[in-house]
XYZ file of C-alpha atoms in Angstrom:
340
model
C 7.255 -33.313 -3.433
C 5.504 -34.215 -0.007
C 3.712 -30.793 0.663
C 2.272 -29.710 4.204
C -0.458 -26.940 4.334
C -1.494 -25.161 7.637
C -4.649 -23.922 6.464
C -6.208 -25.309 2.891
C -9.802 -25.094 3.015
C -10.144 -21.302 2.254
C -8.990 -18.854 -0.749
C -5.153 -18.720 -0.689
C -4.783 -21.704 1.134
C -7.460 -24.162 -0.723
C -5.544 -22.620 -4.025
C -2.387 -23.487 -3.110
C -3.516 -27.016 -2.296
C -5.449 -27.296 -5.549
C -2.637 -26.370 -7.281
C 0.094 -28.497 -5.677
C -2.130 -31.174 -6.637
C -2.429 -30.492 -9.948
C 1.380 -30.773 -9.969
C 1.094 -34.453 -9.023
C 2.622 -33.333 -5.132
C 1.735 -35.248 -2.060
C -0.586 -32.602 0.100
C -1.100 -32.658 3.841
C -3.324 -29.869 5.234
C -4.290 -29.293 8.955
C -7.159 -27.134 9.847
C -9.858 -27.495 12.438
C -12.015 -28.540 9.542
C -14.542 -25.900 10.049
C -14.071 -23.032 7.903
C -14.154 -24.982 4.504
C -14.567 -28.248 2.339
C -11.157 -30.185 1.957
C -9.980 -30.192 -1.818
C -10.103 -33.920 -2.840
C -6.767 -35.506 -2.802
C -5.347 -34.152 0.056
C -4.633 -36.011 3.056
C -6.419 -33.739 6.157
C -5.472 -33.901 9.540
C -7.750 -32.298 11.814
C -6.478 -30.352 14.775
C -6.253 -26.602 16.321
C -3.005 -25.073 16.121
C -3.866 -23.332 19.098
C -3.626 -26.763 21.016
C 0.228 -28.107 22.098
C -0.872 -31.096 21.607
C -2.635 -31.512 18.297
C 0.609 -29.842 16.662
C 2.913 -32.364 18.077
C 0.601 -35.300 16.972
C 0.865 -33.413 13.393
C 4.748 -33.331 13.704
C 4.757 -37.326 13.951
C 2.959 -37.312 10.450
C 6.151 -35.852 8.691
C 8.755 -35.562 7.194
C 7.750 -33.147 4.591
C 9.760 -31.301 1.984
C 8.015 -28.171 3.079
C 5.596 -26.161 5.253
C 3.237 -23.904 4.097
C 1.916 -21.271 6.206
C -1.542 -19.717 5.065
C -3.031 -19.737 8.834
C -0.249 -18.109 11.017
C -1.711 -15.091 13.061
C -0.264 -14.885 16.252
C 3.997 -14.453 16.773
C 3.486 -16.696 19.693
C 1.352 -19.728 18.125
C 3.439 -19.435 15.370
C 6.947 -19.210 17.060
C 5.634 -22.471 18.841
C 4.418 -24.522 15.233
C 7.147 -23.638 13.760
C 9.732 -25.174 16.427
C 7.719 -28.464 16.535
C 7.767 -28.760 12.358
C 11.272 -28.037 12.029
C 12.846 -31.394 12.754
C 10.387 -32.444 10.350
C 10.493 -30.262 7.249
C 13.544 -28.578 5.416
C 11.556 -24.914 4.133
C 8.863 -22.796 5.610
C 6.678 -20.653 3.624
C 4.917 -17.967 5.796
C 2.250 -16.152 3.761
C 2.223 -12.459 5.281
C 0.807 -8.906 4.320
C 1.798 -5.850 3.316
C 0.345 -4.489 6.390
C 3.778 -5.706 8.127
C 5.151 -2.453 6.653
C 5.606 0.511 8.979
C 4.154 3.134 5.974
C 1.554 1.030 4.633
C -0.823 2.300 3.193
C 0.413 6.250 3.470
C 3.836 5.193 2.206
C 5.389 4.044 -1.512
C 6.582 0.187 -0.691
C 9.523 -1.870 -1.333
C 11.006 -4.974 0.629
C 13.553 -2.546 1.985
C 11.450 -0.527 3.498
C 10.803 -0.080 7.278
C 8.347 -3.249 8.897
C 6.572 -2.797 12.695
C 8.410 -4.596 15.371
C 6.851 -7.337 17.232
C 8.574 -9.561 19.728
C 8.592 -13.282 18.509
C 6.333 -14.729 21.844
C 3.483 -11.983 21.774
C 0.501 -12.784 22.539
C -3.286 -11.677 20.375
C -3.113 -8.703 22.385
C -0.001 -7.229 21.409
C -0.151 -4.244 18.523
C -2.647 -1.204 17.820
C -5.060 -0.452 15.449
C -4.212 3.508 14.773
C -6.164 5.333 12.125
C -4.746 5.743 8.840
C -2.025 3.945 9.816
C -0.277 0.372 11.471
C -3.225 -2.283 12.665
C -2.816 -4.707 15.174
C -3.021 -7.383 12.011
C 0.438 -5.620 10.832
C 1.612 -6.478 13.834
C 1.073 -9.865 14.846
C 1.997 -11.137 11.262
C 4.978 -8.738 11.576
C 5.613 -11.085 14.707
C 4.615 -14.023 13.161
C 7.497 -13.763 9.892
C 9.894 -12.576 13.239
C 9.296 -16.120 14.673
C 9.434 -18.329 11.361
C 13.013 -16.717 10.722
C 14.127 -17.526 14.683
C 13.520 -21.087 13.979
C 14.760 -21.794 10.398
C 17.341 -18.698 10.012
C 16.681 -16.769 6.558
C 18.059 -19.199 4.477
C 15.911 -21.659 4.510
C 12.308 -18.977 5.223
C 10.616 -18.112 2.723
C 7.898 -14.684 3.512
C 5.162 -12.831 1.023
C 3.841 -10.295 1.373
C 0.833 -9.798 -0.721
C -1.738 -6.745 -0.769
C -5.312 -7.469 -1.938
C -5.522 -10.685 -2.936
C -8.837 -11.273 -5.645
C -10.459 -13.939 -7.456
C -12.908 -16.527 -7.098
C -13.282 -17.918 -4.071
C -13.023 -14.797 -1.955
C -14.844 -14.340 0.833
C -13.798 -10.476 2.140
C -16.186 -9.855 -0.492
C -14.779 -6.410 -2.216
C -15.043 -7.327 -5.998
C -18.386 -9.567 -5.226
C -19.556 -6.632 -4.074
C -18.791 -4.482 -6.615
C -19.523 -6.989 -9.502
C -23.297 -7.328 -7.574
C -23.412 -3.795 -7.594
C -22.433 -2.844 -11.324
C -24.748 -5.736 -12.610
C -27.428 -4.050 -10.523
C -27.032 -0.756 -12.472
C -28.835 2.605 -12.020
C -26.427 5.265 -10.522
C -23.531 3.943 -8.584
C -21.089 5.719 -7.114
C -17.108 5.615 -7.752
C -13.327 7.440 -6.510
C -12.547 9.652 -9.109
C -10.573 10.126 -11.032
C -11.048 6.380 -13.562
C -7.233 6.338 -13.842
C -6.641 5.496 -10.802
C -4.377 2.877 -10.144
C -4.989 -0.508 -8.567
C -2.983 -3.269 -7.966
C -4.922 -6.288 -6.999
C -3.235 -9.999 -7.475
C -5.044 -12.789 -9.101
C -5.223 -15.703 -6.167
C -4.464 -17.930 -8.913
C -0.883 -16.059 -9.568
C -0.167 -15.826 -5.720
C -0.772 -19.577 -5.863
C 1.732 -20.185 -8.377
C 4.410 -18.195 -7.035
C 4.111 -20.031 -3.619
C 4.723 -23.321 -5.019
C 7.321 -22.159 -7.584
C 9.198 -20.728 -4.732
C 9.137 -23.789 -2.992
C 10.012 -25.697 -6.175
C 13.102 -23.905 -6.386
C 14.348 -23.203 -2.820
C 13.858 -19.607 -2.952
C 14.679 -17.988 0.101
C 13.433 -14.270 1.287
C 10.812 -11.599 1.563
C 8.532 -10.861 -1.775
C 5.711 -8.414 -2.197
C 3.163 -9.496 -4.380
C 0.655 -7.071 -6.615
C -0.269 -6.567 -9.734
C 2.215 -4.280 -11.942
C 2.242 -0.595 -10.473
C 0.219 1.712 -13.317
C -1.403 -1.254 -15.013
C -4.717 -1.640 -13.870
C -7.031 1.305 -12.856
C -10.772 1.860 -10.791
C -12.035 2.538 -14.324
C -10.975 -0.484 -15.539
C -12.383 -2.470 -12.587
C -15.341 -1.090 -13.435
C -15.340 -1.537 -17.284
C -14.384 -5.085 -16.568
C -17.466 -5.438 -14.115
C -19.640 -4.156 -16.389
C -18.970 -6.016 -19.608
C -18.492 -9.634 -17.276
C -21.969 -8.941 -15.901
C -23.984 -7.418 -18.548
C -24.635 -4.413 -15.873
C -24.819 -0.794 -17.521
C -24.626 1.536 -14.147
C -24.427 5.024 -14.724
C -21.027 5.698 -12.575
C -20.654 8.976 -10.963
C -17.167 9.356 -9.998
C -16.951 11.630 -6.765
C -13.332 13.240 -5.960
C -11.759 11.758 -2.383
C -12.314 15.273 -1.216
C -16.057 15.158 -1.413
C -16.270 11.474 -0.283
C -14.254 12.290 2.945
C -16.659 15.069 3.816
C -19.938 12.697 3.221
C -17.858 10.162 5.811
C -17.437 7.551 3.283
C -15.619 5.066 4.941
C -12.355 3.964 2.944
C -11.553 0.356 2.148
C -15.260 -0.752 3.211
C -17.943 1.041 2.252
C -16.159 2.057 -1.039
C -14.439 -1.220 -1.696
C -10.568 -1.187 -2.874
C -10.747 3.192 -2.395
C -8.075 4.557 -0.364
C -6.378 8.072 -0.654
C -3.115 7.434 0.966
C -0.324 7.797 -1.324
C 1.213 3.955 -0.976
C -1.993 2.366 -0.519
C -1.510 1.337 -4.564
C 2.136 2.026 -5.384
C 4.014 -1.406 -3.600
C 6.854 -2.646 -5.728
C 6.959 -5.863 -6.842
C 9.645 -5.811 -9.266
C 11.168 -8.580 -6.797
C 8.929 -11.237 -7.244
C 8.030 -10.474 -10.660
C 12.371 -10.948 -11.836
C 11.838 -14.284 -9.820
C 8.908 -15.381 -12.133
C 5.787 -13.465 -10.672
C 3.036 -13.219 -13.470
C -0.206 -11.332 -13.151
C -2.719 -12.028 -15.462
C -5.426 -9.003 -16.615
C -7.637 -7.714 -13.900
C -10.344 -8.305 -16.548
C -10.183 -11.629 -16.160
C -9.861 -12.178 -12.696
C -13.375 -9.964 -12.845
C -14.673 -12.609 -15.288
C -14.029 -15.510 -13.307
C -15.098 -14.245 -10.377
C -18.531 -13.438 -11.528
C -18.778 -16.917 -13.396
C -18.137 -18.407 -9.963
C -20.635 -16.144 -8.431
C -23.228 -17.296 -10.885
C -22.573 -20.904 -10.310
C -22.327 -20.546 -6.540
C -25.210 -18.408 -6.473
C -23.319 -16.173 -3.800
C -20.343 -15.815 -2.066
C -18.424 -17.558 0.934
C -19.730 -16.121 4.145
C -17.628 -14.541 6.535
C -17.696 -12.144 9.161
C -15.439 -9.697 7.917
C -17.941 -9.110 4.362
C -20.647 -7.854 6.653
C -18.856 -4.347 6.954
C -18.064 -4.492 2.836
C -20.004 -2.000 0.428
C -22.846 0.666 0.924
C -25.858 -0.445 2.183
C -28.985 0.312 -0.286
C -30.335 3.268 2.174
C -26.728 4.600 2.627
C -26.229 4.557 -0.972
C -29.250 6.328 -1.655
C -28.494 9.162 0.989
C -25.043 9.427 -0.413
C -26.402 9.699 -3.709
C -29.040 12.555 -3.361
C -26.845 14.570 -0.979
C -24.551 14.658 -4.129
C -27.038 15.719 -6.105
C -28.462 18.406 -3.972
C -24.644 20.027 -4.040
C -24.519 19.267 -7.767
């Protein structure tokens, strides 16, 4: 299998790489090579997708079986890469989000249901962030699948949708954070109730499924999360606990009372949101085409063990706005008191 990457140096990407490896496939990634370390074995082409000319140069490097899409942001770019690959290649894979969906997160989630409209040749401009609802992200990937489908018609596109996407490696930084925080300890604050549910995906798993998709030819959309009901906040934080040796004192605060203290969801609290479909996305689809989740508890494991031997995580700019801040935290914590 001659394999091409668009991405491969970071998270999803460098695990599908390492993977495809592993299988004994013939990788290609192209990145700028500035965001990460190449996986050794691969054969890298540097370039910027955002450059005409460094994607046709890539073109004259096929053919490949198939084109994997962990980069594509913008419906235009990727409208134009995937024109130039397509004499080249027979499949495209086009990793995606479930922020594509018109509901998400306020909404229950299938593949059926309703996804935001983007024209195929917008620009980074196009879309809106509105609160508590559709983000300009939603809508340039939206785009972005839009454009893949134009040029290789749905039988031979391949789309996923993941939500949050966990494991070592990460560099959003939601369960560092709260792994950091639990093996901390002292009094740490948590969405009640501890039965919430969660539905993270191993990166590991949404690895695998790429590549067996493309092993088989499988065509069309897929969500991918964990099981709906299966994992829970309390169980995140059990997990957290017993991988780190941490013993926090958890108070678990109803949404109610965090949305009055202006606790901001999804980033201060890390994986908390109130809406409704925020946690309920089926993925029956993908898991009747082979989709396997392993335990949250060990995807917390590993991901501390590579915390330990990194010594921290990958920086980025988007883990700056992740967790409560040590004053913030303490605030938060004696205003809850004070009412208590």
């Amino acid at each position: 299998m001659r394999l091409l990457v668009l991405g491969g140096t970071m998270f999803v990407g460098r695990e599908v790489v390492a993977q495809a490896l592993e299988r004994g496939w013939q990788v290609t990634t192209f990145n700028r090579g500035r965001s990460g370390e190449d996986v050794p074995g691969v054969e890298a082409i540097r370039g910027d997708r955002l450059e005409s000319a460094d994607i046709a140069r890539l073109a004259e490097q096929g053919p490949w079986d198939a084109v994997i899409d962990a980069a594509g942001y913008v419906p235009r770019n990727t409208l134009e890469v995937a024109r130039a690959l397509e004499p080249q290649t027979t499949r495209y894979l086009f990793i995606s989000t479930v922020s594509v969906y018109a509901g998400w997160p306020v909404e229950p989630l299938s593949e059926d249901s309703p996804v935001l409209q983007a024209p195929v040749d917008a620009g980074p401009e196009f879309g809106e962030d509105v609160e508590d609802g559709p983000t300009r992200y939603g809508y340039q990937k939206a785009g972005s699948e839009a454009a893949v489908r134009e040029v290789f018609g749905p039988g031979r596109t391949t789309v996923l949708r993941p939500g949050v996407v966990l494991g070592p490696r990460e560099y959003v930084g939601r369960l560092p954070w709260w792994l950091r925080r639990v093996a901390a300890g002292g009094r740490i604050i948590a969405p009640a109730p501890p039965d919430r549910s969660i539905q993270p995906v191993d990166v590991r798993d949404l690895a695998a499924f790429t590549l067996a998709c493309i092993d088989d030819r499988r065509s069309g959309v897929f969500n991918l999360t964990a099981p709906t009901g299966r994992e829970t906040f309390g169980g995140l934080l059990s997990a957290s606990a017993e991988a780190t040796g941490g013993r926090p004192e958890v108070v678990w605060v109803p949404d109610r009372r965090l949305l009055e203290l202006g606790v901001r969801q999804w980033s201060e609290l890390p994986l908390w949101r109130t809406f409704d479909g925020a946690w309920r996305v089926n993925s029956a689809r993908a898991q009747n085409a082979g989709l396997s989740c392993r335990p949250l508890s060990q995807t917390v494991r590993d991901t501390w063990r590579w915390l330990v031997q990194t010594g921290s995580a990958q920086s980025h700019e988007r883990s700056v706005e992740i967790g409560f801040t040590p004053e913030r935290e303490r605030e938060l914590l004696t205003l809850l008191t004070c009412r208590g």
